[in-house]
Coordinates of C-alpha atoms and ligand atoms in Angstrom, one line a residue:
M1 CA 8.1 -16.2 -1.3
K2 CA 8.6 -15.6 -5.0
S3 CA 11.7 -13.7 -6.0
I4 CA 11.2 -10.0 -6.9
E5 CA 12.6 -10.8 -10.4
S6 CA 9.9 -13.4 -11.0
L7 CA 7.0 -11.0 -10.3
P8 CA 5.1 -9.7 -13.4
L9 CA 6.0 -6.2 -14.6
V10 CA 2.3 -5.9 -15.6
Y11 CA -0.8 -8.0 -14.8
P12 CA -3.5 -9.0 -17.3
T13 CA -5.9 -6.4 -16.0
R14 CA -4.5 -3.0 -16.8
W15 CA -5.8 0.5 -16.1
P16 CA -6.3 2.2 -18.4
T17 CA -7.5 -0.6 -20.6
E18 CA -6.5 -0.8 -24.3
P19 CA -8.3 0.4 -26.3
S20 CA -9.6 3.0 -23.9
L21 CA -13.0 2.6 -22.3
T22 CA -16.2 3.5 -24.0
D23 CA -18.9 5.5 -22.1
E24 CA -21.0 2.4 -21.6
C25 CA -18.6 1.3 -19.0
V26 CA -19.0 4.5 -17.0
D27 CA -21.1 4.1 -13.9
F28 CA -22.3 7.6 -13.1
V29 CA -22.8 8.2 -9.5
G30 CA -24.3 11.1 -7.6
N31 CA -25.8 14.0 -9.5
G32 CA -23.5 13.5 -12.4
S33 CA -20.8 15.7 -11.1
L34 CA -18.6 12.7 -10.3
Q35 CA -18.1 9.9 -12.8
V36 CA -16.9 6.6 -11.6
L37 CA -15.2 4.1 -13.9
P38 CA -14.9 0.8 -12.1
I39 CA -11.8 -1.3 -12.9
M40 CA -12.7 -4.8 -11.6
L41 CA -16.3 -5.9 -11.2
R42 CA -17.5 -9.4 -10.3
G43 CA -21.1 -9.8 -9.1
D44 CA -21.4 -7.2 -6.4
H45 CA -17.6 -7.1 -5.7
A46 CA -16.0 -3.9 -7.0
F47 CA -12.3 -3.1 -6.9
G48 CA -10.5 0.0 -8.1
A49 CA -12.1 2.9 -9.9
E50 CA -11.0 6.0 -11.8
V51 CA -13.0 9.0 -10.6
R52 CA -13.5 12.0 -12.8
G53 CA -15.2 15.3 -12.2
V54 CA -13.4 16.5 -9.0
D55 CA -12.5 20.1 -9.4
W56 CA -8.9 20.1 -8.1
S57 CA -8.3 23.8 -8.9
H58 CA -9.9 24.7 -5.5
P59 CA -10.0 23.1 -2.1
V60 CA -12.3 20.1 -2.5
P61 CA -15.6 21.0 -0.7
E62 CA -16.3 19.1 2.4
E63 CA -19.6 17.9 1.0
V64 CA -17.7 16.1 -1.8
V65 CA -15.3 14.4 0.6
Q66 CA -17.5 13.8 3.6
Q67 CA -17.5 10.6 5.5
S68 CA -21.1 9.4 5.2
A69 CA -23.0 6.5 3.7
D70 CA -24.0 8.7 0.8
S71 CA -22.5 7.3 -2.4
H72 CA -22.0 10.9 -3.8
K73 CA -19.0 11.3 -1.4
L74 CA -15.4 10.4 -2.1
V75 CA -15.0 8.5 1.2
A76 CA -18.0 6.3 0.4
L77 CA -16.5 5.5 -3.0
Q78 CA -13.2 4.8 -1.3
D79 CA -14.8 2.4 1.1
E80 CA -16.4 0.5 -1.8
Y81 CA -13.6 0.4 -4.3
A82 CA -10.5 0.5 -2.1
V83 CA -8.4 2.2 -4.8
L84 CA -9.4 5.5 -6.4
I85 CA -7.4 7.0 -9.3
F86 CA -7.6 10.7 -10.3
R87 CA -5.9 11.9 -13.5
S88 CA -4.1 15.2 -14.1
T89 CA -5.1 16.8 -10.8
G90 CA -2.6 19.6 -11.1
L91 CA -2.1 19.3 -7.3
D92 CA 1.2 20.6 -5.8
D93 CA 2.7 19.4 -2.5
T94 CA 0.7 21.9 -0.4
R95 CA -2.7 21.0 -1.9
H96 CA -1.8 17.3 -1.9
I97 CA -1.3 17.6 1.9
A98 CA -4.4 19.8 2.4
F99 CA -6.6 17.2 0.6
T100 CA -5.0 14.4 2.7
Q101 CA -5.8 16.3 5.8
Q102 CA -9.5 16.2 4.9
L103 CA -9.4 12.4 5.1
G104 CA -8.2 12.0 8.7
S105 CA -7.2 13.9 11.7
Q106 CA -3.6 12.8 11.7
L107 CA -1.0 12.4 8.9
E108 CA 2.0 10.2 9.3
V109 CA 5.2 12.2 9.8
N110 CA 8.3 11.2 7.9
P111 CA 11.1 10.2 10.3
F112 CA 13.7 11.0 7.6
Y113 CA 16.0 8.1 8.6
A114 CA 18.7 9.5 6.3
G115 CA 18.2 13.0 7.6
K116 CA 15.8 15.7 6.4
H117 CA 18.5 17.6 4.6
N118 CA 19.2 14.5 2.5
D119 CA 15.6 14.3 1.4
R120 CA 14.8 15.7 -2.0
V121 CA 11.3 16.8 -1.0
G122 CA 12.0 17.6 2.7
I123 CA 8.4 18.0 3.8
D124 CA 7.3 16.3 7.0
E125 CA 4.1 14.9 5.6
L126 CA 5.5 13.5 2.4
W127 CA 7.6 10.5 1.4
D128 CA 9.8 10.8 -1.6
V129 CA 9.0 7.5 -3.5
S130 CA 10.7 8.7 -6.7
N131 CA 13.7 7.2 -8.3
I132 CA 15.5 10.5 -8.2
E133 CA 18.5 11.6 -6.1
L134 CA 19.1 15.0 -4.5
D135 CA 21.1 16.2 -7.5
G136 CA 18.4 15.2 -10.0
S137 CA 20.2 12.1 -11.2
L138 CA 18.5 8.7 -11.2
V139 CA 19.1 6.3 -8.3
K140 CA 22.3 4.3 -8.9
P141 CA 22.2 0.6 -9.2
N142 CA 23.2 -1.0 -5.9
S143 CA 23.2 2.2 -3.9
R144 CA 21.5 2.0 -0.5
R145 CA 18.4 3.7 -1.9
W146 CA 18.2 1.2 -4.8
H147 CA 18.2 -1.6 -2.2
H148 CA 15.6 0.3 -0.1
S149 CA 13.3 0.5 -3.1
L150 CA 13.2 -3.3 -3.5
G151 CA 11.0 -3.5 -0.4
N152 CA 8.3 -1.6 -2.4
A153 CA 8.4 -4.2 -5.1
L154 CA 7.1 -6.8 -2.7
W155 CA 3.4 -7.1 -2.1
H156 CA 2.7 -5.0 1.0
T157 CA 0.4 -2.6 2.9
D158 CA 1.9 0.6 4.1
S159 CA 2.8 1.0 7.8
S160 CA 1.3 -2.2 9.1
Y161 CA 4.4 -2.4 11.4
H162 CA 3.6 0.8 13.2
Q163 CA 2.0 0.5 16.7
Q164 CA -0.8 2.7 15.3
R165 CA -1.1 1.7 11.7
S166 CA -2.2 3.8 8.8
K167 CA -5.3 3.7 6.7
Y168 CA -4.9 5.7 3.5
S169 CA -2.0 6.4 1.2
L170 CA -2.1 9.0 -1.5
L171 CA 0.6 8.9 -4.1
L172 CA 0.9 11.9 -6.4
S173 CA 3.0 12.2 -9.6
H174 CA 4.8 15.5 -10.3
G175 CA 6.3 16.9 -13.5
N176 CA 6.0 15.3 -16.8
P177 CA 7.1 11.7 -16.6
K178 CA 7.9 9.7 -19.7
R179 CA 5.0 7.6 -20.6
G180 CA 5.2 3.8 -20.8
G181 CA 6.1 1.2 -18.4
F182 CA 5.4 2.7 -15.0
Y183 CA 2.9 0.7 -13.1
T184 CA 1.7 0.3 -9.5
H185 CA -0.2 -3.0 -8.8
F186 CA -3.1 -3.5 -6.5
A187 CA -4.7 -6.7 -5.1
D188 CA -8.2 -7.1 -3.6
T189 CA -7.8 -8.9 -0.3
R190 CA -11.5 -8.8 0.4
R191 CA -12.5 -10.7 -2.7
A192 CA -9.6 -13.1 -2.2
Y193 CA -10.8 -13.8 1.3
A194 CA -14.4 -14.3 0.1
D195 CA -13.2 -16.9 -2.3
L196 CA -11.5 -19.1 0.3
P197 CA -13.4 -22.3 1.2
A198 CA -15.5 -21.8 4.4
E199 CA -13.4 -24.3 6.3
R200 CA -10.2 -22.4 5.5
Q201 CA -11.9 -19.2 6.6
Q202 CA -12.8 -20.8 9.9
Q203 CA -9.2 -22.1 10.5
L204 CA -7.9 -18.5 10.0
A205 CA -10.5 -16.8 12.1
E206 CA -8.4 -16.2 15.2
T207 CA -5.0 -15.9 13.6
I208 CA -2.8 -13.1 14.8
V209 CA 0.1 -11.8 12.7
E210 CA 3.3 -10.1 13.8
H211 CA 4.3 -7.2 11.4
D212 CA 8.0 -6.2 11.5
L213 CA 9.7 -3.5 9.4
W214 CA 13.0 -5.2 9.7
H215 CA 11.6 -8.4 8.3
S216 CA 10.5 -6.9 5.0
R217 CA 13.6 -4.8 4.7
A218 CA 15.6 -8.0 5.0
L219 CA 13.4 -9.8 2.4
G220 CA 13.7 -6.9 0.0
S221 CA 17.4 -6.5 0.4
P222 CA 19.2 -9.1 2.4
T223 CA 22.6 -7.6 1.6
I224 CA 21.9 -4.3 3.3
Y225 CA 19.3 -5.2 5.9
K226 CA 20.5 -8.6 7.0
S227 CA 20.8 -7.9 10.6
P228 CA 19.3 -4.7 12.1
T229 CA 21.0 -3.6 15.2
V230 CA 19.5 -3.9 18.7
E231 CA 19.0 -0.1 18.6
E232 CA 17.2 -0.2 15.3
R233 CA 14.9 -3.0 16.5
A234 CA 14.2 -1.1 19.7
K235 CA 13.2 1.9 17.7
K236 CA 10.7 -0.1 15.7
P237 CA 9.3 -3.0 17.6
P238 CA 6.8 -5.3 15.8
A239 CA 3.0 -4.7 15.8
Y240 CA 0.3 -7.4 16.1
H241 CA -2.9 -7.5 14.0
Q242 CA -5.7 -9.9 13.5
L243 CA -5.3 -11.6 10.1
V244 CA -9.1 -11.5 9.3
Q245 CA -10.7 -8.1 9.8
R246 CA -13.9 -6.3 8.8
A247 CA -13.0 -4.0 5.9
P248 CA -14.3 -0.5 5.4
N249 CA -16.7 -2.0 2.7
G250 CA -18.4 -4.1 5.4
R251 CA -17.0 -7.4 4.3
D252 CA -14.1 -9.5 5.8
T253 CA -10.6 -9.1 4.4
M254 CA -7.1 -10.4 5.2
Y255 CA -4.6 -7.9 6.5
L256 CA -1.4 -9.1 5.0
A257 CA 1.9 -7.6 3.9
A258 CA 5.6 -8.4 3.2
H259 CA 6.1 -7.0 6.7
A260 CA 4.2 -10.0 8.1
K261 CA 6.9 -12.0 9.8
R262 CA 5.2 -14.5 12.1
I263 CA 1.9 -16.1 12.9
V264 CA 1.6 -16.0 16.7
G265 CA 1.8 -19.4 18.2
L266 CA 2.7 -21.3 15.0
D267 CA 6.5 -21.6 15.1
P268 CA 8.4 -23.7 17.6
E269 CA 9.3 -20.7 19.8
P270 CA 6.4 -18.3 20.3
A271 CA 7.1 -14.6 20.0
S272 CA 6.0 -13.8 23.5
K273 CA 8.7 -16.2 25.0
R274 CA 11.6 -14.7 23.2
D275 CA 13.9 -12.0 24.4
S276 CA 13.3 -9.9 21.3
A277 CA 15.8 -7.3 22.4
T278 CA 18.7 -9.7 21.9
K279 CA 17.4 -11.1 18.6
S280 CA 17.7 -9.8 15.1
A281 CA 16.1 -11.0 11.9
G282 CA 17.7 -14.1 10.6
D283 CA 19.8 -14.9 13.6
G284 CA 18.4 -18.4 14.2
E285 CA 14.7 -17.9 14.9
D286 CA 12.6 -20.5 13.2
I287 CA 9.8 -18.8 11.4
T288 CA 9.6 -21.3 8.5
A289 CA 6.0 -22.4 9.3
S290 CA 4.8 -18.8 9.6
Q291 CA 6.5 -17.7 6.4
A292 CA 5.0 -20.6 4.5
L293 CA 1.5 -19.7 5.6
I294 CA 1.9 -16.0 5.1
W295 CA 3.3 -16.4 1.6
E296 CA 0.7 -19.0 0.7
L297 CA -2.0 -16.4 1.6
I298 CA -0.2 -13.5 -0.1
E299 CA 0.1 -15.6 -3.2
H300 CA -3.6 -16.5 -3.0
C301 CA -4.5 -12.8 -2.8
T302 CA -2.3 -11.7 -5.6
Q303 CA -3.5 -14.1 -8.3
P304 CA -4.3 -12.2 -11.5
E305 CA -8.0 -12.5 -10.9
Y306 CA -7.7 -10.2 -7.9
V307 CA -5.1 -7.8 -9.3
F308 CA -4.9 -4.8 -11.6
S309 CA -2.0 -2.7 -12.8
M310 CA -2.4 1.0 -12.8
E311 CA -0.3 2.8 -15.4
W312 CA 1.1 6.2 -14.5
L313 CA 0.3 8.5 -17.5
D314 CA 0.8 12.2 -16.7
G315 CA 2.1 14.5 -14.0
G316 CA -0.8 15.2 -11.5
D317 CA -2.0 11.6 -11.6
M318 CA -2.9 10.5 -8.1
V319 CA -3.9 7.2 -6.6
W320 CA -5.5 7.0 -3.2
W321 CA -5.7 3.5 -1.6
D322 CA -6.9 2.0 1.6
N323 CA -4.2 -0.2 3.2
R324 CA -6.8 -2.0 5.3
Q325 CA -8.5 -3.6 2.3
C326 CA -5.9 -4.1 -0.4
M327 CA -2.2 -4.8 -1.0
H328 CA 0.0 -3.0 -3.5
R329 CA 3.5 -3.2 -5.0
A330 CA 5.8 -1.2 -7.3
N331 CA 8.0 -2.5 -10.1
P332 CA 11.6 -2.7 -9.1
Y333 CA 14.0 -0.1 -10.5
T334 CA 15.8 -1.0 -13.7
T335 CA 19.0 0.3 -15.2
D336 CA 17.1 1.8 -18.2
M337 CA 14.3 3.5 -16.2
S338 CA 13.4 7.1 -16.7
A339 CA 12.6 9.6 -13.9
R340 CA 9.4 9.1 -12.0
D341 CA 8.7 11.8 -9.4
V342 CA 6.0 10.4 -7.1
R343 CA 5.4 11.6 -3.5
R344 CA 3.2 9.9 -0.9
S345 CA 1.1 11.2 2.0
T346 CA -0.3 8.8 4.6
V347 CA -3.3 9.1 6.9
V348 CA -3.0 7.4 10.3
D349 CA -5.9 5.0 11.1
D350 CA -8.3 6.1 13.7
G351 CA -10.6 3.1 13.4
P352 CA -11.3 0.2 15.9
N353 CA -8.3 -1.9 14.7
A354 CA -5.8 0.9 14.4
W355 CA -3.7 -0.3 17.3
G356 CA -4.0 -4.0 16.5
V357 CA -4.2 -6.6 19.3
R358 CA -2.2 -7.4 22.3
T359 CA 0.0 -10.4 22.1
P360 CA -1.3 -13.4 24.1
Ligands
OGA1 C1 4.2 3.5 -1.7 C2 4.4 2.5 -2.8 C3 4.4 2.1 -5.1 C4 5.0 2.7 -6.3 O1 4.4 4.7 -2.1 O2 3.8 3.2 -0.6 O3 4.4 1.3 -2.4 O4 4.7 2.3 -7.4 N1 4.5 2.9 -4.0 O5 5.8 3.6 -6.1
MN2 MN1 3.8 1.2 -0.3

């Protein structure tokens, strides 16, 4: 794994581009009411798009959202592009949640590990992903929250460690952030898979990956999360997923994340033979071979040719991504950062791979 400090603060493909796009690049879809500006196009592979023309001042009509093969619909655009960006939506928490509810029957509920009263937003369906403390000050270097945020700076997919994983994340910016320097990065795991040699694809076909929250916490911040307790581990046991899966765009993809701890059957002592209740991360398990393969694949997927950096411009900007067909990461906090108030809602996956696979 590359160290967090060595990861780029911005990748060569940026959104918006400089100078800003001309209208020729705009791919109008539907009846002209929605405009789609693709971010990365190669042949018939598309990844990321800015969508204009949604009227956010009212609830979004069902016929605009609708899950159907009709390319006029937002869900069909999401299936194709994996990451959709909307600028200056003007949404507040309530309407952010209401729109998210149109995208799936169940939203993830925040467990508020540090207590709901200690959460600046304090709404069950939202995660405070900002760099702001309860009293409005910026997160202090080396505080627990600072360390926690380091996990977001690693390439990941949200919630792959839940027994029932999540499909969509919708991150909305509030207030009037200072411009300049805030990016979220996205990697196209579908195109990265398609570019692997056929022989490699075959070798990986049956691979099962163990995803463990405690693993990525320890990777992001070894000082604080070195050894989760037996109780913590029991609260959040690992989940198991096929590495290669059919993505919502109909092609194969790799389901990977910093939460990926182990390739089932690859290391000297298979997961199924361990007494996991008595083990904690880093206490002598040998996962060297698994980690080497996992990070080789993550590094393959996150080469600049598969990645773009979305810049946060104004309050109301929102990005909606599909965790099943891309990875993402934040930039780590810095001592000279300004406030960024971003809040995330998350839709639970109800598709065929939602619960992953049983361990052999
Ligand atoms: C998230 C996340 C990235 C960012 O909210 O899940 O990873 O830039 N956010 O804040
Ligand atoms: Mn995330």
